[in-house]
PDB file of C-alpha atoms in Angstrom:
ATOM      1  CA  MET A   1      43.959-150.989-193.680  1.00 58.00           C
ATOM      2  CA  ASN A   2      42.360-153.916-191.887  1.00 79.00           C
ATOM      3  CA  THR A   3      44.710-156.410-190.313  1.00 89.00           C
ATOM      4  CA  PRO A   4      44.039-159.930-189.072  1.00 96.00           C
ATOM      5  CA  ILE A   5      43.280-160.166-185.368  1.00 97.00           C
ATOM      6  CA  ASN A   6      44.091-163.221-183.290  1.00 98.00           C
ATOM      7  CA  LEU A   7      41.282-163.626-180.782  1.00 98.00           C
ATOM      8  CA  LYS A   8      43.314-165.512-178.147  1.00 97.00           C
ATOM      9  CA  GLU A   9      46.134-162.964-178.281  1.00 97.00           C
ATOM     10  CA  LYS A  10      43.688-160.108-177.843  1.00 97.00           C
ATOM     11  CA  SER A  11      41.900-161.759-174.948  1.00 96.00           C
ATOM     12  CA  ALA A  12      45.251-162.354-173.226  1.00 96.00           C
ATOM     13  CA  LYS A  13      45.765-158.584-173.196  1.00 96.00           C
ATOM     14  CA  LEU A  14      42.520-157.824-171.373  1.00 96.00           C
ATOM     15  CA  ASP A  15      43.190-156.696-167.831  1.00 92.00           C
ATOM     16  CA  GLU A  16      39.647-156.555-166.521  1.00 94.00           C
ATOM     17  CA  TYR A  17      36.813-159.068-166.426  1.00 95.00           C
ATOM     18  CA  TRP A  18      33.433-158.177-167.992  1.00 93.00           C
ATOM     19  CA  SER A  19      34.882-155.248-169.893  1.00 92.00           C
ATOM     20  CA  PRO A  20      34.410-155.979-173.624  1.00 94.00           C
ATOM     21  CA  ARG A  21      36.709-154.324-176.149  1.00 96.00           C
ATOM     22  CA  VAL A  22      35.826-153.607-179.753  1.00 96.00           C
ATOM     23  CA  LEU A  23      37.935-155.438-182.367  1.00 97.00           C
ATOM     24  CA  GLY A  24      36.205-154.258-185.510  1.00 96.00           C
ATOM     25  CA  GLU A  25      32.957-153.063-186.999  1.00 95.00           C
ATOM     26  CA  LEU A  26      30.700-154.436-189.690  1.00 96.00           C
ATOM     27  CA  ASP A  27      28.512-152.380-192.012  1.00 95.00           C
ATOM     28  CA  ASP A  28      28.760-149.339-189.719  1.00 93.00           C
ATOM     29  CA  SER A  29      26.182-150.928-187.448  1.00 93.00           C
ATOM     30  CA  TYR A  30      27.718-153.913-185.621  1.00 95.00           C
ATOM     31  CA  TYR A  31      30.721-154.412-183.386  1.00 95.00           C
ATOM     32  CA  ALA A  32      32.884-157.526-183.067  1.00 97.00           C
ATOM     33  CA  LYS A  33      34.191-157.609-179.477  1.00 96.00           C
ATOM     34  CA  ILE A  34      36.349-159.699-177.201  1.00 97.00           C
ATOM     35  CA  ALA A  35      35.781-160.075-173.464  1.00 97.00           C
ATOM     36  CA  LYS A  36      37.316-161.994-170.590  1.00 97.00           C
ATOM     37  CA  LEU A  37      34.823-163.207-168.025  1.00 96.00           C
ATOM     38  CA  LYS A  38      34.922-164.631-164.523  1.00 96.00           C
ATOM     39  CA  GLY A  39      32.051-164.893-162.097  1.00 95.00           C
ATOM     40  CA  SER A  40      28.567-163.789-163.054  1.00 92.00           C
ATOM     41  CA  LEU A  41      27.450-160.637-164.844  1.00 88.00           C
ATOM     42  CA  ALA A  42      23.832-159.715-164.102  1.00 88.00           C
ATOM     43  CA  TRP A  43      20.383-160.718-165.263  1.00 93.00           C
ATOM     44  CA  HIS A  44      19.512-158.496-168.196  1.00 91.00           C
ATOM     45  CA  SER A  45      17.959-158.481-171.647  1.00 90.00           C
ATOM     46  CA  HIS A  46      18.304-156.544-174.878  1.00 90.00           C
ATOM     47  CA  ASP A  47      14.851-155.541-176.087  1.00 90.00           C
ATOM     48  CA  GLU A  48      15.768-155.048-179.732  1.00 91.00           C
ATOM     49  CA  GLU A  49      19.018-156.924-180.319  1.00 93.00           C
ATOM     50  CA  ASP A  50      20.086-160.538-180.653  1.00 95.00           C
ATOM     51  CA  GLU A  51      23.556-161.213-179.239  1.00 95.00           C
ATOM     52  CA  LEU A  52      26.009-163.757-180.685  1.00 97.00           C
ATOM     53  CA  PHE A  53      28.658-165.442-178.533  1.00 97.00           C
ATOM     54  CA  ILE A  54      31.526-167.717-179.543  1.00 98.00           C
ATOM     55  CA  VAL A  55      33.587-169.109-176.674  1.00 98.00           C
ATOM     56  CA  ILE A  56      37.300-168.753-177.424  1.00 97.00           C
ATOM     57  CA  ASP A  57      38.760-170.269-174.258  1.00 97.00           C
ATOM     58  CA  GLY A  58      37.237-171.862-171.194  1.00 97.00           C
ATOM     59  CA  GLN A  59      33.570-172.436-170.488  1.00 98.00           C
ATOM     60  CA  LEU A  60      30.573-170.137-170.286  1.00 97.00           C
ATOM     61  CA  LYS A  61      27.183-170.872-168.803  1.00 97.00           C
ATOM     62  CA  ILE A  62      24.252-168.708-169.860  1.00 97.00           C
ATOM     63  CA  GLU A  63      21.302-168.894-167.519  1.00 96.00           C
ATOM     64  CA  MET A  64      17.922-168.051-169.001  1.00 96.00           C
ATOM     65  CA  LYS A  65      14.447-168.472-167.577  1.00 92.00           C
ATOM     66  CA  ASP A  66      13.573-171.554-169.622  1.00 92.00           C
ATOM     67  CA  GLN A  67      16.965-173.181-169.919  1.00 94.00           C
ATOM     68  CA  THR A  68      20.656-172.919-169.089  1.00 96.00           C
ATOM     69  CA  VAL A  69      23.175-173.511-171.866  1.00 97.00           C
ATOM     70  CA  GLU A  70      26.760-174.579-171.229  1.00 97.00           C
ATOM     71  CA  LEU A  71      29.255-173.487-173.841  1.00 98.00           C
ATOM     72  CA  SER A  72      32.818-174.706-174.345  1.00 97.00           C
ATOM     73  CA  ALA A  73      35.607-173.387-176.577  1.00 97.00           C
ATOM     74  CA  GLY A  74      34.413-173.352-180.182  1.00 97.00           C
ATOM     75  CA  ASP A  75      30.719-173.207-179.292  1.00 98.00           C
ATOM     76  CA  MET A  76      28.439-170.510-180.711  1.00 98.00           C
ATOM     77  CA  TYR A  77      25.185-169.378-179.179  1.00 98.00           C
ATOM     78  CA  ILE A  78      22.738-166.599-180.068  1.00 97.00           C
ATOM     79  CA  VAL A  79      20.736-165.076-177.214  1.00 95.00           C
ATOM     80  CA  PRO A  80      17.509-163.868-178.824  1.00 94.00           C
ATOM     81  CA  LYS A  81      16.285-160.334-178.277  1.00 94.00           C
ATOM     82  CA  GLY A  82      14.065-159.880-175.250  1.00 94.00           C
ATOM     83  CA  VAL A  83      15.293-163.010-173.447  1.00 95.00           C
ATOM     84  CA  MET A  84      16.450-162.413-169.871  1.00 95.00           C
ATOM     85  CA  HIS A  85      19.873-163.985-169.433  1.00 95.00           C
ATOM     86  CA  ASN A  86      22.809-164.075-167.058  1.00 95.00           C
ATOM     87  CA  PRO A  87      26.275-165.186-168.226  1.00 95.00           C
ATOM     88  CA  ILE A  88      28.317-167.096-165.651  1.00 97.00           C
ATOM     89  CA  ALA A  89      31.952-168.185-165.933  1.00 97.00           C
ATOM     90  CA  GLU A  90      32.962-170.402-163.034  1.00 97.00           C
ATOM     91  CA  GLU A  91      36.567-170.196-164.229  1.00 97.00           C
ATOM     92  CA  GLU A  92      38.160-167.535-166.427  1.00 97.00           C
ATOM     93  CA  CYS A  93      36.787-167.655-169.925  1.00 97.00           C
ATOM     94  CA  SER A  94      37.152-165.547-173.055  1.00 98.00           C
ATOM     95  CA  VAL A  95      34.414-164.901-175.578  1.00 98.00           C
ATOM     96  CA  PHE A  96      33.917-163.311-178.963  1.00 98.00           C
ATOM     97  CA  ILE A  97      30.742-161.216-179.021  1.00 96.00           C
ATOM     98  CA  PHE A  98      28.933-159.836-182.020  1.00 95.00           C
ATOM     99  CA  GLU A  99      26.161-157.330-181.531  1.00 92.00           C
ATOM    100  CA  LYS A 100      24.691-154.032-182.711  1.00 93.00           C
ATOM    101  CA  LYS A 101      26.678-150.926-181.881  1.00 92.00           C
ATOM    102  CA  GLU A 102      23.940-149.705-179.575  1.00 86.00           C
ATOM    103  CA  THR A 103      23.719-152.953-177.578  1.00 82.00           C
ATOM    104  CA  LYS A 104      24.700-152.425-173.940  1.00 80.00           C
ATOM    105  CA  HIS A 105      26.423-155.448-172.487  1.00 76.00           C
ATOM    106  CA  THR A 106      24.349-155.294-169.338  1.00 78.00           C
ATOM    107  CA  GLY A 107      21.213-154.462-171.348  1.00 77.00           C
ATOM    108  CA  ASN A 108      18.618-152.486-169.449  1.00 75.00           C
ATOM    109  CA  THR A 109      20.386-153.233-166.169  1.00 78.00           C
ATOM    110  CA  GLU A 110      22.949-150.699-164.913  1.00 78.00           C
ATOM    111  CA  THR A 111      25.575-152.396-162.739  1.00 80.00           C
ATOM    112  CA  GLY A 112      29.115-151.806-161.538  1.00 79.00           C
ATOM    113  CA  LYS A 113      30.176-153.899-164.538  1.00 79.00           C
ATOM    114  CA  THR A 114      28.453-151.655-167.092  1.00 81.00           C
ATOM    115  CA  ARG A 115      31.003-150.114-169.468  1.00 85.00           C
ATOM    116  CA  SER A 116      30.418-147.181-171.810  1.00 86.00           C
ATOM    117  CA  ILE A 117      31.072-147.635-175.501  1.00 86.00           C
ATOM    118  CA  GLU A 118      33.993-145.204-175.168  1.00 86.00           C
ATOM    119  CA  GLU A 119      35.604-147.564-172.657  1.00 86.00           C
ATOM    120  CA  GLN A 120      34.968-150.506-174.990  1.00 89.00           C
ATOM    121  CA  LEU A 121      36.562-148.673-177.908  1.00 88.00           C
ATOM    122  CA  ARG A 122      39.949-148.246-176.177  1.00 87.00           C
ATOM    123  CA  SER A 123      42.457-150.103-178.304  1.00 85.00           C
ATOM    124  CA  ILE A 124      44.118-153.257-177.015  1.00 85.00           C
TER     125      ILE A 124
ATOM    126  CA  MET B   1      14.681-172.933-178.814  1.00 58.00           C
ATOM    127  CA  ASN B   2      18.242-171.985-179.701  1.00 79.00           C
ATOM    128  CA  THR B   3      20.862-174.567-178.925  1.00 89.00           C
ATOM    129  CA  PRO B   4      24.653-174.198-178.698  1.00 96.00           C
ATOM    130  CA  ILE B   5      26.477-175.068-181.913  1.00 97.00           C
ATOM    131  CA  ASN B   6      29.999-176.426-181.953  1.00 98.00           C
ATOM    132  CA  LEU B   7      31.738-174.928-184.969  1.00 98.00           C
ATOM    133  CA  LYS B   8      34.296-177.727-185.448  1.00 97.00           C
ATOM    134  CA  GLU B   9      31.624-180.423-185.234  1.00 97.00           C
ATOM    135  CA  LYS B  10      29.510-178.623-187.825  1.00 97.00           C
ATOM    136  CA  SER B  11      32.395-178.106-190.196  1.00 96.00           C
ATOM    137  CA  ALA B  12      33.267-181.811-189.947  1.00 96.00           C
ATOM    138  CA  LYS B  13      29.808-182.594-191.350  1.00 96.00           C
ATOM    139  CA  LEU B  14      30.247-180.490-194.480  1.00 96.00           C
ATOM    140  CA  ASP B  15      30.610-182.695-197.523  1.00 92.00           C
ATOM    141  CA  GLU B  16      31.427-180.040-200.123  1.00 94.00           C
ATOM    142  CA  TYR B  17      34.055-177.306-200.310  1.00 95.00           C
ATOM    143  CA  TRP B  18      32.998-173.671-200.834  1.00 93.00           C
ATOM    144  CA  SER B  19      29.385-174.410-199.929  1.00 92.00           C
ATOM    145  CA  PRO B  20      28.581-172.369-196.805  1.00 94.00           C
ATOM    146  CA  ARG B  21      25.764-173.501-194.501  1.00 96.00           C
ATOM    147  CA  VAL B  22      23.722-171.240-192.272  1.00 96.00           C
ATOM    148  CA  LEU B  23      24.056-171.896-188.522  1.00 97.00           C
ATOM    149  CA  GLY B  24      21.899-169.091-187.200  1.00 96.00           C
ATOM    150  CA  GLU B  25      20.556-165.645-187.847  1.00 95.00           C
ATOM    151  CA  LEU B  26      20.926-162.356-186.039  1.00 96.00           C
ATOM    152  CA  ASP B  27      18.361-159.575-185.944  1.00 95.00           C
ATOM    153  CA  ASP B  28      16.522-161.009-188.972  1.00 93.00           C
ATOM    154  CA  SER B  29      19.201-159.509-191.202  1.00 94.00           C
ATOM    155  CA  TYR B  30      22.492-161.427-190.776  1.00 95.00           C
ATOM    156  CA  TYR B  31      23.532-165.041-191.110  1.00 95.00           C
ATOM    157  CA  ALA B  32      26.234-166.874-189.170  1.00 97.00           C
ATOM    158  CA  LYS B  33      27.638-169.556-191.482  1.00 96.00           C
ATOM    159  CA  ILE B  34      30.219-172.301-191.552  1.00 97.00           C
ATOM    160  CA  ALA B  35      32.177-173.335-194.640  1.00 97.00           C
ATOM    161  CA  LYS B  36      34.925-175.780-195.513  1.00 97.00           C
ATOM    162  CA  LEU B  37      37.373-174.515-198.100  1.00 96.00           C
ATOM    163  CA  LYS B  38      40.090-175.970-200.277  1.00 96.00           C
ATOM    164  CA  GLY B  39      41.665-174.388-203.329  1.00 95.00           C
ATOM    165  CA  SER B  40      40.667-170.922-204.454  1.00 92.00           C
ATOM    166  CA  LEU B  41      37.192-169.422-204.792  1.00 88.00           C
ATOM    167  CA  ALA B  42      37.088-166.530-207.299  1.00 88.00           C
ATOM    168  CA  TRP B  43      37.899-162.853-207.366  1.00 93.00           C
ATOM    169  CA  HIS B  44      34.773-161.010-206.286  1.00 91.00           C
ATOM    170  CA  SER B  45      33.509-158.151-204.155  1.00 90.00           C
ATOM    171  CA  HIS B  46      30.385-157.251-202.222  1.00 90.00           C
ATOM    172  CA  ASP B  47      29.338-153.720-203.093  1.00 90.00           C
ATOM    173  CA  GLU B  48      27.288-153.057-199.983  1.00 91.00           C
ATOM    174  CA  GLU B  49      28.387-155.576-197.383  1.00 93.00           C
ATOM    175  CA  ASP B  50      31.390-156.095-195.148  1.00 95.00           C
ATOM    176  CA  GLU B  51      32.199-159.782-194.569  1.00 95.00           C
ATOM    177  CA  LEU B  52      33.615-161.175-191.315  1.00 97.00           C
ATOM    178  CA  PHE B  53      35.724-164.344-191.237  1.00 97.00           C
ATOM    179  CA  ILE B  54      37.037-166.322-188.277  1.00 98.00           C
ATOM    180  CA  VAL B  55      39.260-169.273-189.149  1.00 98.00           C
ATOM    181  CA  ILE B  56      38.211-172.348-187.147  1.00 97.00           C
ATOM    182  CA  ASP B  57      40.725-174.868-188.465  1.00 97.00           C
ATOM    183  CA  GLY B  58      43.614-174.652-190.888  1.00 97.00           C
ATOM    184  CA  GLN B  59      44.830-171.595-192.734  1.00 98.00           C
ATOM    185  CA  LEU B  60      43.182-169.162-195.114  1.00 97.00           C
ATOM    186  CA  LYS B  61      44.836-166.679-197.400  1.00 97.00           C
ATOM    187  CA  ILE B  62      42.787-163.758-198.692  1.00 97.00           C
ATOM    188  CA  GLU B  63      44.262-162.061-201.725  1.00 96.00           C
ATOM    189  CA  MET B  64      43.262-158.457-202.273  1.00 96.00           C
ATOM    190  CA  LYS B  65      44.612-155.884-204.690  1.00 92.00           C
ATOM    191  CA  ASP B  66      46.652-153.995-202.111  1.00 92.00           C
ATOM    192  CA  GLN B  67      47.622-156.816-199.776  1.00 94.00           C
ATOM    193  CA  THR B  68      47.306-160.499-199.026  1.00 96.00           C
ATOM    194  CA  VAL B  69      46.410-161.557-195.496  1.00 97.00           C
ATOM    195  CA  GLU B  70      47.234-164.966-194.066  1.00 97.00           C
ATOM    196  CA  LEU B  71      44.879-166.207-191.386  1.00 98.00           C
ATOM    197  CA  SER B  72      45.379-169.118-189.001  1.00 97.00           C
ATOM    198  CA  ALA B  73      42.931-170.784-186.606  1.00 97.00           C
ATOM    199  CA  GLY B  74      41.548-168.202-184.190  1.00 97.00           C
ATOM    200  CA  ASP B  75      42.203-165.246-186.503  1.00 98.00           C
ATOM    201  CA  MET B  76      39.431-162.812-187.423  1.00 98.00           C
ATOM    202  CA  TYR B  77      39.412-160.611-190.503  1.00 98.00           C
ATOM    203  CA  ILE B  78      36.809-158.264-191.965  1.00 97.00           C
ATOM    204  CA  VAL B  79      36.848-157.771-195.737  1.00 95.00           C
ATOM    205  CA  PRO B  80      35.455-154.277-196.291  1.00 94.00           C
ATOM    206  CA  LYS B  81      32.615-153.688-198.730  1.00 94.00           C
ATOM    207  CA  GLY B  82      33.731-152.984-202.285  1.00 94.00           C
ATOM    208  CA  VAL B  83      37.160-154.616-201.900  1.00 95.00           C
ATOM    209  CA  MET B  84      37.975-157.207-204.560  1.00 95.00           C
ATOM    210  CA  HIS B  85      39.180-160.368-202.836  1.00 95.00           C
ATOM    211  CA  ASN B  86      39.906-164.021-203.496  1.00 95.00           C
ATOM    212  CA  PRO B  87      40.049-166.556-200.644  1.00 95.00           C
ATOM    213  CA  ILE B  88      42.597-169.334-201.064  1.00 97.00           C
ATOM    214  CA  ALA B  89      43.061-172.410-198.876  1.00 97.00           C
ATOM    215  CA  GLU B  90      46.135-174.372-199.860  1.00 97.00           C
ATOM    216  CA  GLU B  91      45.062-177.131-197.501  1.00 97.00           C
ATOM    217  CA  GLU B  92      41.571-177.848-196.180  1.00 97.00           C
ATOM    218  CA  CYS B  93      40.384-175.119-193.883  1.00 97.00           C
ATOM    219  CA  SER B  94      37.135-174.308-192.094  1.00 98.00           C
ATOM    220  CA  VAL B  95      35.821-170.814-191.455  1.00 98.00           C
ATOM    221  CA  PHE B  96      33.020-169.076-189.599  1.00 98.00           C
ATOM    222  CA  ILE B  97      31.468-166.359-191.757  1.00 96.00           C
ATOM    223  CA  PHE B  98      29.205-163.561-190.673  1.00 95.00           C
ATOM    224  CA  GLU B  99      27.438-161.461-193.275  1.00 92.00           C
ATOM    225  CA  LYS B 100      24.137-159.896-194.324  1.00 93.00           C
ATOM    226  CA  LYS B 101      21.452-162.304-195.481  1.00 92.00           C
ATOM    227  CA  GLU B 102      21.618-160.908-198.993  1.00 86.00           C
ATOM    228  CA  THR B 103      25.412-161.292-199.319  1.00 82.00           C
ATOM    229  CA  LYS B 104      26.309-163.750-202.071  1.00 80.00           C
ATOM    230  CA  HIS B 105      29.458-165.698-201.253  1.00 76.00           C
ATOM    231  CA  THR B 106      30.849-165.145-204.720  1.00 78.00           C
ATOM    232  CA  GLY B 107      29.625-161.536-204.748  1.00 77.00           C
ATOM    233  CA  ASN B 108      28.932-160.145-208.179  1.00 75.00           C
ATOM    234  CA  THR B 109      30.752-163.065-209.790  1.00 77.00           C
ATOM    235  CA  GLU B 110      28.690-166.107-210.794  1.00 78.00           C
ATOM    236  CA  THR B 111      30.831-169.267-210.768  1.00 80.00           C
ATOM    237  CA  GLY B 112      30.385-173.006-210.516  1.00 79.00           C
ATOM    238  CA  LYS B 113      30.918-172.540-206.769  1.00 79.00           C
ATOM    239  CA  THR B 114      28.030-170.075-206.360  1.00 81.00           C
ATOM    240  CA  ARG B 115      25.372-171.503-204.035  1.00 85.00           C
ATOM    241  CA  SER B 116      21.817-170.222-203.623  1.00 86.00           C
ATOM    242  CA  ILE B 117      20.642-169.224-200.177  1.00 86.00           C
ATOM    243  CA  GLU B 118      18.232-172.200-200.261  1.00 86.00           C
ATOM    244  CA  GLU B 119      21.228-174.511-200.630  1.00 86.00           C
ATOM    245  CA  GLN B 120      23.003-172.708-197.777  1.00 89.00           C
ATOM    246  CA  LEU B 121      19.948-173.066-195.530  1.00 88.00           C
ATOM    247  CA  ARG B 122      19.888-176.888-195.718  1.00 87.00           C
ATOM    248  CA  SER B 123      20.410-178.113-192.174  1.00 85.00           C
ATOM    249  CA  ILE B 124      23.601-179.921-191.217  1.00 85.00           C
TER     250      ILE B 124
END
């Protein structure tokens, strides 16, 4: 049975930055995730997948080649497939992420912050 | 060029209850939408599509046959495909909705509140 999930409560339970956790799935093909961010991730892109962000708390900057967007709590932004981007949180920030199950959060770039889907599926 | 979208600002511009508006699309197959709700919609289901809600402002009750969930601002809930449900907002409430492009917001039930996708695509 599905239960309601409070996004702020879930993000408060995260004990590691840049380590998204799955909250639910849609149509067997997408994951809704929550992540707590601080610092910068890594330049990367997702060749085949758009990626939707909604900032829950704090502020998130997404650097791209052609522009940088600055997102505050309540802001939504979709990073289009194929666009190189680098998320930066100068202060701690929490975000809701919606993306295909196969999307890797560091895209084609393997970094120390890359997390397997098994790690992301651990319950919180 | 994509631009950030503030969900509360968008919902404040809606001039009709139960008339979702498209904010963006993901992977050519999903729409992110915003809607302002008051009262009750209609019992309906979506045979082939899960439906994700995040309450932005106010409170939303979703009646289903086996349970009723009560959502407050910041709560996420996924109504599984095939589940009969009826959203009820006792006071005005605004919600972020994520669903397949072909999902009809009143499902298989045609009501006075049913809106065509052309109506939902009008910019706000």
